[in-house]
PDB file of C-alpha atoms in Angstrom:
ATOM      1  CA  MET X   1      -4.872  30.559 -80.629  1.00 45.00           C
ATOM      2  CA  THR X   2      -3.856  30.939 -84.037  1.00 45.00           C
ATOM      3  CA  GLU X   3      -0.620  29.639 -85.723  1.00 47.00           C
ATOM      4  CA  SER X   4       0.561  32.655 -86.385  1.00 47.00           C
ATOM      5  CA  GLY X   5      -0.349  34.170 -82.373  1.00 51.00           C
ATOM      6  CA  LEU X   6       2.398  30.707 -81.817  1.00 54.00           C
ATOM      7  CA  ASN X   7       4.957  32.168 -83.997  1.00 64.00           C
ATOM      8  CA  VAL X   8       7.478  32.819 -81.169  1.00 80.00           C
ATOM      9  CA  THR X   9      10.724  31.273 -80.228  1.00 88.00           C
ATOM     10  CA  LEU X  10      10.786  28.122 -78.060  1.00 91.00           C
ATOM     11  CA  THR X  11      13.023  25.352 -77.412  1.00 93.00           C
ATOM     12  CA  ILE X  12      12.249  21.779 -77.114  1.00 95.00           C
ATOM     13  CA  ARG X  13      14.454  19.223 -75.527  1.00 96.00           C
ATOM     14  CA  LEU X  14      14.254  15.649 -76.416  1.00 96.00           C
ATOM     15  CA  LEU X  15      16.004  12.134 -75.169  1.00 95.00           C
ATOM     16  CA  MET X  16      17.024  10.252 -77.649  1.00 93.00           C
ATOM     17  CA  HIS X  17      19.102   6.211 -77.399  1.00 89.00           C
ATOM     18  CA  GLY X  18      21.717   6.565 -79.356  1.00 84.00           C
ATOM     19  CA  LYS X  19      21.150   4.584 -82.321  1.00 87.00           C
ATOM     20  CA  GLU X  20      17.612   7.016 -82.650  1.00 92.00           C
ATOM     21  CA  VAL X  21      20.091   9.605 -82.655  1.00 93.00           C
ATOM     22  CA  GLY X  22      22.281   7.872 -85.293  1.00 91.00           C
ATOM     23  CA  SER X  23      19.280   7.800 -87.675  1.00 94.00           C
ATOM     24  CA  ILE X  24      17.886  11.493 -87.031  1.00 95.00           C
ATOM     25  CA  ILE X  25      21.935  12.595 -88.187  1.00 93.00           C
ATOM     26  CA  GLY X  26      22.651   9.860 -91.138  1.00 93.00           C
ATOM     27  CA  LYS X  27      25.179   8.796 -92.931  1.00 92.00           C
ATOM     28  CA  LYS X  28      27.717  12.143 -92.983  1.00 92.00           C
ATOM     29  CA  GLY X  29      25.133  13.966 -91.072  1.00 93.00           C
ATOM     30  CA  GLU X  30      22.837  14.167 -93.847  1.00 96.00           C
ATOM     31  CA  THR X  31      19.887  13.386 -92.813  1.00 96.00           C
ATOM     32  CA  VAL X  32      20.277  16.416 -89.780  1.00 96.00           C
ATOM     33  CA  LYS X  33      21.297  18.589 -92.103  1.00 96.00           C
ATOM     34  CA  LYS X  34      18.207  18.246 -94.001  1.00 97.00           C
ATOM     35  CA  MET X  35      15.763  18.370 -91.499  1.00 97.00           C
ATOM     36  CA  ARG X  36      17.681  21.673 -90.751  1.00 97.00           C
ATOM     37  CA  GLU X  37      17.703  23.007 -93.860  1.00 97.00           C
ATOM     38  CA  GLU X  38      14.144  22.428 -94.530  1.00 97.00           C
ATOM     39  CA  SER X  39      12.150  22.977 -91.165  1.00 97.00           C
ATOM     40  CA  GLY X  40      14.525  26.229 -90.701  1.00 96.00           C
ATOM     41  CA  ALA X  41      15.112  25.274 -86.536  1.00 96.00           C
ATOM     42  CA  ARG X  42      18.506  24.870 -85.025  1.00 96.00           C
ATOM     43  CA  ILE X  43      19.039  21.121 -84.207  1.00 96.00           C
ATOM     44  CA  ASN X  44      21.355  20.407 -81.769  1.00 95.00           C
ATOM     45  CA  ILE X  45      22.846  17.077 -80.462  1.00 93.00           C
ATOM     46  CA  SER X  46      24.489  16.438 -77.208  1.00 89.00           C
ATOM     47  CA  GLU X  47      27.564  15.124 -77.135  1.00 79.00           C
ATOM     48  CA  GLY X  48      28.548  11.495 -78.060  1.00 71.00           C
ATOM     49  CA  ASN X  49      29.585   8.543 -75.718  1.00 69.00           C
ATOM     50  CA  CYS X  50      26.482   8.886 -73.762  1.00 74.00           C
ATOM     51  CA  PRO X  51      23.962   5.953 -74.237  1.00 80.00           C
ATOM     52  CA  GLU X  52      21.303   8.952 -74.005  1.00 87.00           C
ATOM     53  CA  ARG X  53      22.283  11.802 -75.981  1.00 92.00           C
ATOM     54  CA  ILE X  54      20.014  15.375 -75.508  1.00 94.00           C
ATOM     55  CA  VAL X  55      18.491  16.195 -79.749  1.00 96.00           C
ATOM     56  CA  THR X  56      17.679  20.318 -79.035  1.00 96.00           C
ATOM     57  CA  ILE X  57      15.036  22.408 -81.376  1.00 97.00           C
ATOM     58  CA  THR X  58      15.008  25.374 -80.889  1.00 96.00           C
ATOM     59  CA  GLY X  59      13.294  27.996 -82.996  1.00 95.00           C
ATOM     60  CA  PRO X  60       9.498  29.635 -84.350  1.00 92.00           C
ATOM     61  CA  THR X  61       7.181  27.451 -83.247  1.00 90.00           C
ATOM     62  CA  ASP X  62       6.008  26.511 -87.056  1.00 91.00           C
ATOM     63  CA  ALA X  63      10.194  25.582 -87.869  1.00 94.00           C
ATOM     64  CA  ILE X  64       9.997  23.806 -84.302  1.00 94.00           C
ATOM     65  CA  PHE X  65       7.302  21.352 -85.921  1.00 94.00           C
ATOM     66  CA  LYS X  66       7.902  20.747 -89.112  1.00 96.00           C
ATOM     67  CA  ALA X  67      11.502  19.380 -87.460  1.00 97.00           C
ATOM     68  CA  PHE X  68       9.528  16.886 -85.320  1.00 95.00           C
ATOM     69  CA  ALA X  69       7.253  16.497 -87.978  1.00 96.00           C
ATOM     70  CA  MET X  70      10.888  14.514 -89.649  1.00 97.00           C
ATOM     71  CA  ILE X  71      11.851  13.375 -87.279  1.00 97.00           C
ATOM     72  CA  ALA X  72       8.294  11.554 -86.402  1.00 97.00           C
ATOM     73  CA  PHE X  73       8.436  10.509 -89.999  1.00 96.00           C
ATOM     74  CA  LYS X  74      12.192   8.735 -89.887  1.00 96.00           C
ATOM     75  CA  PHE X  75      11.467   6.992 -86.477  1.00 96.00           C
ATOM     76  CA  GLU X  76       8.371   5.557 -88.566  1.00 95.00           C
ATOM     77  CA  GLU X  77      10.786   4.567 -91.682  1.00 94.00           C
ATOM     78  CA  ASP X  78      13.047   3.281 -88.961  1.00 92.00           C
ATOM     79  CA  ILE X  79      10.436   1.308 -88.094  1.00 91.00           C
ATOM     80  CA  ASP X  80       9.053   0.243 -90.879  1.00 90.00           C
ATOM     81  CA  ASN X  81      12.515  -0.656 -92.182  1.00 89.00           C
ATOM     82  CA  SER X  82      12.726  -3.024 -88.776  1.00 85.00           C
ATOM     83  CA  MET X  83       9.179  -4.180 -90.101  1.00 85.00           C
ATOM     84  CA  THR X  84      10.158  -5.916 -93.054  1.00 82.00           C
ATOM     85  CA  ASN X  85      12.580  -8.899 -92.233  1.00 74.00           C
ATOM     86  CA  SER X  86      10.383  -8.998 -88.831  1.00 74.00           C
ATOM     87  CA  THR X  87       7.699 -11.594 -88.288  1.00 76.00           C
ATOM     88  CA  ALA X  88       5.570  -9.055 -85.988  1.00 73.00           C
ATOM     89  CA  THR X  89       2.581  -8.635 -87.390  1.00 77.00           C
ATOM     90  CA  SER X  90       1.771  -5.579 -85.182  1.00 82.00           C
ATOM     91  CA  LYS X  91       3.601  -1.522 -85.781  1.00 85.00           C
ATOM     92  CA  PRO X  92       4.868  -0.408 -82.516  1.00 89.00           C
ATOM     93  CA  PRO X  93       3.801   2.804 -82.147  1.00 93.00           C
ATOM     94  CA  VAL X  94       6.610   6.098 -82.928  1.00 95.00           C
ATOM     95  CA  THR X  95       7.635   7.038 -79.906  1.00 95.00           C
ATOM     96  CA  LEU X  96       9.669  10.100 -78.440  1.00 96.00           C
ATOM     97  CA  ARG X  97      10.900  11.699 -74.745  1.00 96.00           C
ATOM     98  CA  LEU X  98      10.713  15.180 -74.855  1.00 97.00           C
ATOM     99  CA  VAL X  99      12.306  16.524 -71.189  1.00 96.00           C
ATOM    100  CA  VAL X 100      10.044  19.167 -69.679  1.00 96.00           C
ATOM    101  CA  PRO X 101      11.461  21.801 -66.825  1.00 95.00           C
ATOM    102  CA  ALA X 102       9.578  19.988 -63.700  1.00 94.00           C
ATOM    103  CA  SER X 103       7.916  22.963 -62.755  1.00 94.00           C
ATOM    104  CA  GLN X 104       5.896  23.042 -66.348  1.00 95.00           C
ATOM    105  CA  CYS X 105       5.010  18.807 -65.542  1.00 95.00           C
ATOM    106  CA  GLY X 106       2.039  20.582 -63.436  1.00 94.00           C
ATOM    107  CA  SER X 107       0.975  22.471 -65.557  1.00 95.00           C
ATOM    108  CA  LEU X 108       0.257  19.649 -68.485  1.00 96.00           C
ATOM    109  CA  ILE X 109      -0.862  17.406 -66.237  1.00 96.00           C
ATOM    110  CA  GLY X 110      -3.913  19.904 -64.806  1.00 95.00           C
ATOM    111  CA  LYS X 111      -6.204  19.785 -61.973  1.00 94.00           C
ATOM    112  CA  GLY X 112      -6.657  16.130 -61.687  1.00 94.00           C
ATOM    113  CA  GLY X 113      -4.967  15.194 -65.331  1.00 95.00           C
ATOM    114  CA  SER X 114      -7.473  16.916 -66.675  1.00 96.00           C
ATOM    115  CA  LYS X 115      -4.689  19.043 -69.316  1.00 96.00           C
ATOM    116  CA  ILE X 116      -3.676  15.654 -70.059  1.00 96.00           C
ATOM    117  CA  LYS X 117      -6.557  13.667 -70.706  1.00 97.00           C
ATOM    118  CA  GLU X 118      -7.783  16.170 -73.129  1.00 97.00           C
ATOM    119  CA  ILE X 119      -4.123  16.195 -75.063  1.00 97.00           C
ATOM    120  CA  ARG X 120      -4.388  12.623 -75.538  1.00 97.00           C
ATOM    121  CA  GLU X 121      -8.134  12.969 -76.558  1.00 97.00           C
ATOM    122  CA  SER X 122      -7.874  15.007 -79.283  1.00 97.00           C
ATOM    123  CA  THR X 123      -5.010  14.215 -80.160  1.00 97.00           C
ATOM    124  CA  GLY X 124      -4.884  10.158 -80.169  1.00 96.00           C
ATOM    125  CA  ALA X 125      -1.138  10.118 -78.777  1.00 96.00           C
ATOM    126  CA  GLN X 126      -0.439   8.268 -75.875  1.00 95.00           C
ATOM    127  CA  VAL X 127       1.104  10.820 -73.486  1.00 96.00           C
ATOM    128  CA  GLN X 128       2.914   9.737 -69.914  1.00 95.00           C
ATOM    129  CA  VAL X 129       4.364  12.463 -67.722  1.00 95.00           C
ATOM    130  CA  ALA X 130       7.500  10.497 -65.632  1.00 93.00           C
ATOM    131  CA  GLY X 131       6.881  10.705 -62.196  1.00 90.00           C
ATOM    132  CA  ASP X 132      10.272  11.083 -60.583  1.00 90.00           C
ATOM    133  CA  MET X 133      12.958  14.194 -61.837  1.00 91.00           C
ATOM    134  CA  LEU X 134      15.736  12.750 -64.237  1.00 91.00           C
ATOM    135  CA  PRO X 135      18.950  12.275 -62.321  1.00 88.00           C
ATOM    136  CA  ASN X 136      20.829  15.490 -60.779  1.00 86.00           C
ATOM    137  CA  SER X 137      17.848  17.959 -62.678  1.00 91.00           C
ATOM    138  CA  THR X 138      14.792  19.397 -62.013  1.00 93.00           C
ATOM    139  CA  GLU X 139      13.258  18.212 -65.515  1.00 94.00           C
ATOM    140  CA  ARG X 140      11.082  15.356 -65.939  1.00 95.00           C
ATOM    141  CA  ALA X 141      10.555  13.119 -69.363  1.00 95.00           C
ATOM    142  CA  VAL X 142       7.402  13.234 -71.160  1.00 96.00           C
ATOM    143  CA  THR X 143       7.583  10.303 -73.409  1.00 96.00           C
ATOM    144  CA  ILE X 144       4.762  10.467 -76.795  1.00 96.00           C
ATOM    145  CA  SER X 145       4.181   7.589 -78.645  1.00 96.00           C
ATOM    146  CA  GLY X 146       1.585   6.842 -81.297  1.00 95.00           C
ATOM    147  CA  MET X 147       1.301   7.391 -84.844  1.00 95.00           C
ATOM    148  CA  PRO X 148       3.661  10.345 -86.234  1.00 95.00           C
ATOM    149  CA  ASP X 149       0.554  12.713 -87.102  1.00 95.00           C
ATOM    150  CA  ALA X 150      -0.643  11.797 -83.584  1.00 96.00           C
ATOM    151  CA  ILE X 151       2.380  12.904 -82.269  1.00 95.00           C
ATOM    152  CA  ILE X 152       2.695  16.000 -84.148  1.00 95.00           C
ATOM    153  CA  GLN X 153      -0.498  17.210 -82.956  1.00 96.00           C
ATOM    154  CA  CYS X 154       0.569  16.554 -79.359  1.00 96.00           C
ATOM    155  CA  VAL X 155       4.398  18.159 -79.398  1.00 95.00           C
ATOM    156  CA  LYS X 156       1.840  21.572 -80.853  1.00 94.00           C
ATOM    157  CA  GLN X 157      -0.643  21.155 -78.050  1.00 95.00           C
ATOM    158  CA  ILE X 158       2.881  20.768 -75.406  1.00 95.00           C
ATOM    159  CA  CYS X 159       4.368  23.679 -76.595  1.00 93.00           C
ATOM    160  CA  VAL X 160       1.011  25.646 -76.211  1.00 92.00           C
ATOM    161  CA  VAL X 161       0.763  24.501 -72.502  1.00 94.00           C
ATOM    162  CA  MET X 162       4.585  25.409 -72.238  1.00 92.00           C
ATOM    163  CA  LEU X 163       4.381  28.837 -73.725  1.00 91.00           C
ATOM    164  CA  GLU X 164       1.172  29.996 -71.931  1.00 92.00           C
ATOM    165  CA  SER X 165       2.964  28.662 -68.113  1.00 92.00           C
ATOM    166  CA  PRO X 166       7.036  29.520 -68.797  1.00 91.00           C
ATOM    167  CA  PRO X 167       9.016  27.304 -65.840  1.00 91.00           C
ATOM    168  CA  LYS X 168       8.812  28.596 -62.647  1.00 90.00           C
ATOM    169  CA  GLY X 169      12.484  29.212 -61.062  1.00 87.00           C
ATOM    170  CA  ALA X 170      15.875  28.260 -62.584  1.00 87.00           C
ATOM    171  CA  THR X 171      15.687  24.954 -64.144  1.00 88.00           C
ATOM    172  CA  ILE X 172      18.572  22.080 -63.740  1.00 89.00           C
ATOM    173  CA  PRO X 173      18.650  20.477 -66.969  1.00 91.00           C
ATOM    174  CA  TYR X 174      19.038  16.993 -67.207  1.00 91.00           C
ATOM    175  CA  ARG X 175      22.543  16.265 -68.853  1.00 89.00           C
ATOM    176  CA  PRO X 176      23.172  12.124 -69.398  1.00 86.00           C
ATOM    177  CA  LYS X 177      26.168  11.021 -68.426  1.00 76.00           C
ATOM    178  CA  PRO X 178      28.557   9.308 -70.409  1.00 66.00           C
ATOM    179  CA  ALA X 179      28.999   5.649 -70.813  1.00 56.00           C
ATOM    180  CA  SER X 180      32.510   6.001 -69.360  1.00 50.00           C
ATOM    181  CA  ALA X 181      31.949   4.472 -65.717  1.00 50.00           C
ATOM    182  CA  PRO X 182      34.004   4.226 -63.479  1.00 52.00           C
ATOM    183  CA  VAL X 183      35.071   0.015 -63.767  1.00 54.00           C
ATOM    184  CA  ILE X 184      35.453  -1.382 -60.181  1.00 53.00           C
ATOM    185  CA  PHE X 185      36.633  -4.816 -59.531  1.00 50.00           C
ATOM    186  CA  ALA X 186      35.023  -7.088 -56.916  1.00 51.00           C
ATOM    187  CA  GLY X 187      34.557 -11.195 -56.518  1.00 47.00           C
ATOM    188  CA  GLY X 188      36.568 -10.835 -59.482  1.00 46.00           C
ATOM    189  CA  GLN X 189      34.356  -9.481 -61.998  1.00 49.00           C
ATOM    190  CA  ALA X 190      34.559  -5.779 -63.305  1.00 52.00           C
ATOM    191  CA  TYR X 191      31.188  -3.589 -62.991  1.00 57.00           C
ATOM    192  CA  THR X 192      30.550   0.161 -64.545  1.00 57.00           C
ATOM    193  CA  ILE X 193      28.565   1.929 -62.210  1.00 55.00           C
ATOM    194  CA  GLN X 194      26.028   3.550 -64.918  1.00 54.00           C
ATOM    195  CA  GLY X 195      23.238   5.608 -62.617  1.00 54.00           C
ATOM    196  CA  GLN X 196      22.404   4.429 -59.889  1.00 55.00           C
ATOM    197  CA  TYR X 197      22.910   0.632 -60.668  1.00 57.00           C
ATOM    198  CA  ALA X 198      26.125  -1.022 -60.680  1.00 57.00           C
ATOM    199  CA  ILE X 199      26.856  -3.754 -64.108  1.00 52.00           C
ATOM    200  CA  PRO X 200      28.767  -6.814 -64.899  1.00 54.00           C
ATOM    201  CA  HIS X 201      31.568  -5.706 -67.252  1.00 49.00           C
ATOM    202  CA  PRO X 202      33.343  -8.501 -68.762  1.00 46.00           C
ATOM    203  CA  ASP X 203      30.444  -9.111 -71.203  1.00 46.00           C
ATOM    204  CA  LEU X 204      29.459  -5.691 -73.615  1.00 41.00           C
ATOM    205  CA  THR X 205      26.372  -7.850 -74.947  1.00 40.00           C
ATOM    206  CA  LYS X 206      25.182  -7.664 -71.632  1.00 45.00           C
ATOM    207  CA  LEU X 207      25.082  -4.297 -71.860  1.00 44.00           C
ATOM    208  CA  HIS X 208      23.647  -4.087 -74.850  1.00 42.00           C
ATOM    209  CA  GLN X 209      21.089  -5.937 -74.325  1.00 43.00           C
ATOM    210  CA  LEU X 210      19.995  -4.087 -70.973  1.00 46.00           C
ATOM    211  CA  ALA X 211      20.494  -0.367 -73.226  1.00 44.00           C
ATOM    212  CA  MET X 212      17.771  -2.121 -75.258  1.00 43.00           C
ATOM    213  CA  GLN X 213      15.713  -2.938 -72.603  1.00 45.00           C
ATOM    214  CA  HIS X 214      15.926   0.362 -71.418  1.00 41.00           C
ATOM    215  CA  THR X 215      16.566  -0.974 -67.858  1.00 36.00           C
ATOM    216  CA  PRO X 216      19.396   1.516 -66.899  1.00 38.00           C
ATOM    217  CA  PHE X 217      19.524   4.223 -69.063  1.00 38.00           C
ATOM    218  CA  THR X 218      15.586   5.088 -68.404  1.00 34.00           C
ATOM    219  CA  PRO X 219      15.274   7.658 -65.760  1.00 37.00           C
ATOM    220  CA  LEU X 220      11.647   7.213 -64.612  1.00 37.00           C
ATOM    221  CA  GLY X 221      12.004   6.462 -61.179  1.00 38.00           C
ATOM    222  CA  GLN X 222      11.484   2.360 -61.393  1.00 37.00           C
ATOM    223  CA  THR X 223      14.531   0.747 -59.830  1.00 40.00           C
ATOM    224  CA  THR X 224      15.466  -2.643 -60.089  1.00 42.00           C
ATOM    225  CA  PRO X 225      15.955  -4.737 -56.792  1.00 43.00           C
ATOM    226  CA  GLY X 226      19.707  -5.604 -57.341  1.00 44.00           C
ATOM    227  CA  PHE X 227      20.342  -6.443 -60.598  1.00 46.00           C
ATOM    228  CA  PRO X 228      19.469  -9.965 -62.414  1.00 45.00           C
ATOM    229  CA  GLY X 229      21.995 -12.152 -63.197  1.00 43.00           C
ATOM    230  CA  LEU X 230      24.781 -11.520 -60.575  1.00 44.00           C
ATOM    231  CA  ASP X 231      25.677 -14.986 -59.330  1.00 41.00           C
ATOM    232  CA  ALA X 232      22.070 -15.101 -58.101  1.00 45.00           C
ATOM    233  CA  ASN X 233      23.139 -18.921 -58.330  1.00 50.00           C
ATOM    234  CA  ASN X 234      25.707 -18.657 -55.888  1.00 54.00           C
ATOM    235  CA  PRO X 235      24.980 -19.009 -51.946  1.00 64.00           C
ATOM    236  CA  ALA X 236      23.917 -16.236 -50.054  1.00 76.00           C
ATOM    237  CA  SER X 237      27.337 -15.576 -47.818  1.00 83.00           C
ATOM    238  CA  THR X 238      27.049 -13.239 -44.395  1.00 86.00           C
ATOM    239  CA  HIS X 239      30.652 -10.619 -43.891  1.00 85.00           C
ATOM    240  CA  GLU X 240      30.411  -8.779 -41.029  1.00 85.00           C
ATOM    241  CA  LEU X 241      33.209  -5.239 -40.635  1.00 84.00           C
ATOM    242  CA  ALA X 242      33.959  -3.389 -37.708  1.00 83.00           C
ATOM    243  CA  ILE X 243      33.287   0.468 -38.422  1.00 83.00           C
ATOM    244  CA  PRO X 244      34.668   3.842 -35.776  1.00 82.00           C
ATOM    245  CA  ASN X 245      31.874   5.615 -34.432  1.00 84.00           C
ATOM    246  CA  ASP X 246      32.954   8.348 -35.567  1.00 81.00           C
ATOM    247  CA  LEU X 247      33.006   7.328 -39.462  1.00 82.00           C
ATOM    248  CA  ILE X 248      29.440   5.519 -39.509  1.00 86.00           C
ATOM    249  CA  GLY X 249      27.542   8.523 -40.186  1.00 87.00           C
ATOM    250  CA  CYS X 250      29.373   8.592 -43.306  1.00 85.00           C
ATOM    251  CA  ILE X 251      28.580   5.509 -44.260  1.00 88.00           C
ATOM    252  CA  ILE X 252      24.419   6.154 -43.534  1.00 89.00           C
ATOM    253  CA  GLY X 253      24.446   8.895 -44.941  1.00 87.00           C
ATOM    254  CA  ARG X 254      21.437  11.725 -44.514  1.00 86.00           C
ATOM    255  CA  GLN X 255      18.681   9.646 -43.098  1.00 87.00           C
ATOM    256  CA  GLY X 256      20.156   6.619 -44.354  1.00 87.00           C
ATOM    257  CA  SER X 257      20.499   7.945 -48.034  1.00 87.00           C
ATOM    258  CA  LYS X 258      24.456   6.716 -48.631  1.00 88.00           C
ATOM    259  CA  ILE X 259      23.459   2.978 -46.596  1.00 90.00           C
ATOM    260  CA  ASN X 260      20.385   2.822 -48.960  1.00 89.00           C
ATOM    261  CA  GLU X 261      22.121   3.744 -52.451  1.00 87.00           C
ATOM    262  CA  ILE X 262      25.250   1.072 -51.023  1.00 88.00           C
ATOM    263  CA  ARG X 263      22.704  -1.127 -51.126  1.00 89.00           C
ATOM    264  CA  GLN X 264      20.689  -0.465 -54.276  1.00 86.00           C
ATOM    265  CA  MET X 265      24.163  -0.608 -55.859  1.00 84.00           C
ATOM    266  CA  SER X 266      25.954  -3.354 -54.512  1.00 84.00           C
ATOM    267  CA  GLY X 267      22.007  -6.097 -53.940  1.00 85.00           C
ATOM    268  CA  ALA X 268      23.610  -7.009 -50.761  1.00 88.00           C
ATOM    269  CA  GLN X 269      21.561  -7.131 -47.440  1.00 91.00           C
ATOM    270  CA  ILE X 270      23.154  -4.502 -44.697  1.00 92.00           C
ATOM    271  CA  LYS X 271      22.188  -3.905 -41.416  1.00 92.00           C
ATOM    272  CA  ILE X 272      23.572  -2.011 -39.039  1.00 89.00           C
ATOM    273  CA  ALA X 273      23.357  -2.853 -35.119  1.00 87.00           C
ATOM    274  CA  ASN X 274      23.202  -0.575 -32.640  1.00 85.00           C
ATOM    275  CA  ALA X 275      26.152   0.972 -30.729  1.00 79.00           C
ATOM    276  CA  ALA X 276      26.838  -0.973 -28.149  1.00 77.00           C
ATOM    277  CA  GLU X 277      28.287   0.709 -24.320  1.00 79.00           C
ATOM    278  CA  GLY X 278      31.215   1.421 -24.054  1.00 80.00           C
ATOM    279  CA  SER X 279      32.153   0.954 -27.333  1.00 82.00           C
ATOM    280  CA  THR X 280      33.869   2.966 -30.141  1.00 84.00           C
ATOM    281  CA  GLU X 281      33.478   0.766 -33.629  1.00 84.00           C
ATOM    282  CA  ARG X 282      29.636  -0.297 -35.211  1.00 86.00           C
ATOM    283  CA  GLN X 283      29.143  -3.799 -36.425  1.00 88.00           C
ATOM    284  CA  ILE X 284      27.936  -3.810 -40.207  1.00 89.00           C
ATOM    285  CA  THR X 285      26.647  -7.420 -41.291  1.00 92.00           C
ATOM    286  CA  ILE X 286      26.469  -7.724 -45.139  1.00 91.00           C
ATOM    287  CA  THR X 287      25.011 -10.751 -46.544  1.00 90.00           C
ATOM    288  CA  GLY X 288      24.224 -11.435 -50.401  1.00 87.00           C
ATOM    289  CA  SER X 289      26.410 -13.232 -53.041  1.00 83.00           C
ATOM    290  CA  PRO X 290      30.157 -12.834 -53.014  1.00 80.00           C
ATOM    291  CA  ALA X 291      30.131 -10.708 -55.420  1.00 80.00           C
ATOM    292  CA  ASN X 292      27.394  -8.748 -53.912  1.00 84.00           C
ATOM    293  CA  ILE X 293      29.379  -8.832 -50.640  1.00 85.00           C
ATOM    294  CA  SER X 294      33.213  -7.434 -52.300  1.00 82.00           C
ATOM    295  CA  LEU X 295      30.720  -4.890 -53.995  1.00 84.00           C
ATOM    296  CA  ALA X 296      29.193  -3.668 -50.914  1.00 87.00           C
ATOM    297  CA  GLN X 297      32.876  -3.673 -49.253  1.00 84.00           C
ATOM    298  CA  TYR X 298      34.436  -2.044 -52.070  1.00 82.00           C
ATOM    299  CA  LEU X 299      31.403   0.790 -51.888  1.00 84.00           C
ATOM    300  CA  ILE X 300      31.396   1.490 -48.129  1.00 85.00           C
ATOM    301  CA  ASN X 301      35.714   1.547 -48.447  1.00 80.00           C
ATOM    302  CA  ALA X 302      35.228   4.323 -51.017  1.00 79.00           C
ATOM    303  CA  ARG X 303      33.150   5.839 -48.566  1.00 81.00           C
ATOM    304  CA  LEU X 304      35.467   5.993 -45.829  1.00 76.00           C
ATOM    305  CA  THR X 305      38.328   7.017 -47.923  1.00 73.00           C
ATOM    306  CA  SER X 306      37.197   9.946 -49.077  1.00 71.00           C
ATOM    307  CA  GLU X 307      35.757  10.919 -45.445  1.00 69.00           C
ATOM    308  CA  VAL X 308      39.166   9.589 -43.995  1.00 65.00           C
ATOM    309  CA  SER X 309      41.327  12.303 -46.826  1.00 63.00           C
ATOM    310  CA  GLY X 310      38.805  14.908 -46.310  1.00 57.00           C
ATOM    311  CA  MET X 311      37.672  15.172 -50.158  1.00 52.00           C
ATOM    312  CA  GLY X 312      34.412  15.460 -48.352  1.00 48.00           C
ATOM    313  CA  PRO X 313      31.179  13.406 -49.251  1.00 49.00           C
ATOM    314  CA  LEU X 314      31.490  11.600 -52.510  1.00 47.00           C
TER     315      LEU X 314
END
């Protein structure tokens, strides 16, 4: 395929953390302005106040490759700068995360992983396609890492695949959640809900550290058991609730989806007893640290409230 034959308009979406976005925008937006002018590509950055932002690059393929090259070299420059004062001897690779419609990921992986293997071998870049879709979307994250030149070659090959096999059906684009998550109080602590996790809020440094480790924000399908650091030292205690039979369904959810969500968010163990004969209630036993238990209770009550007040399922 010739370069000119490739010259069609294409849109590539990148998922970035706030710090990376800041680096690309530059002081007073100068860096991104320069990238737009020199590459000829349209570069749009999604709304602020999210731990993650989407950077959309649109234009003829050669303009996209130029923009990508500039981003990759900028990230490498950031790595070099961060290493001048650090004792690390090995230089970390540049890493970019593309957001690709799941319907195109099959072509990107190829039969038995043949295509992705070919891309890795011919470019020298590492390429990984996430197993799960990003929350509330039909898109997956494709992580590319390596030296800037390897990344640029890799993006070119990915573009070729995407042009040869357009997405099938409608794509629901991934939209990062704002950081101003609802705050809930449980066990004398405040928590914010980020995606599927509740994070203790009083020390934002903790949030920052988590963001640096990317734990709650990497929508790559891994789950953290409960969440570390929540009253780990407190001995587990048990709390029992009785729920009317006609409301138990809204807490369990379809195939147990809601109760699993509550278990995951609260970090507590929750057992629902079988219906006793002649009883109009079901017993729920919650086990965990006091903070886990009060968080589980809060989430159960929130489900009940939404059901009773007729707001429909949350």
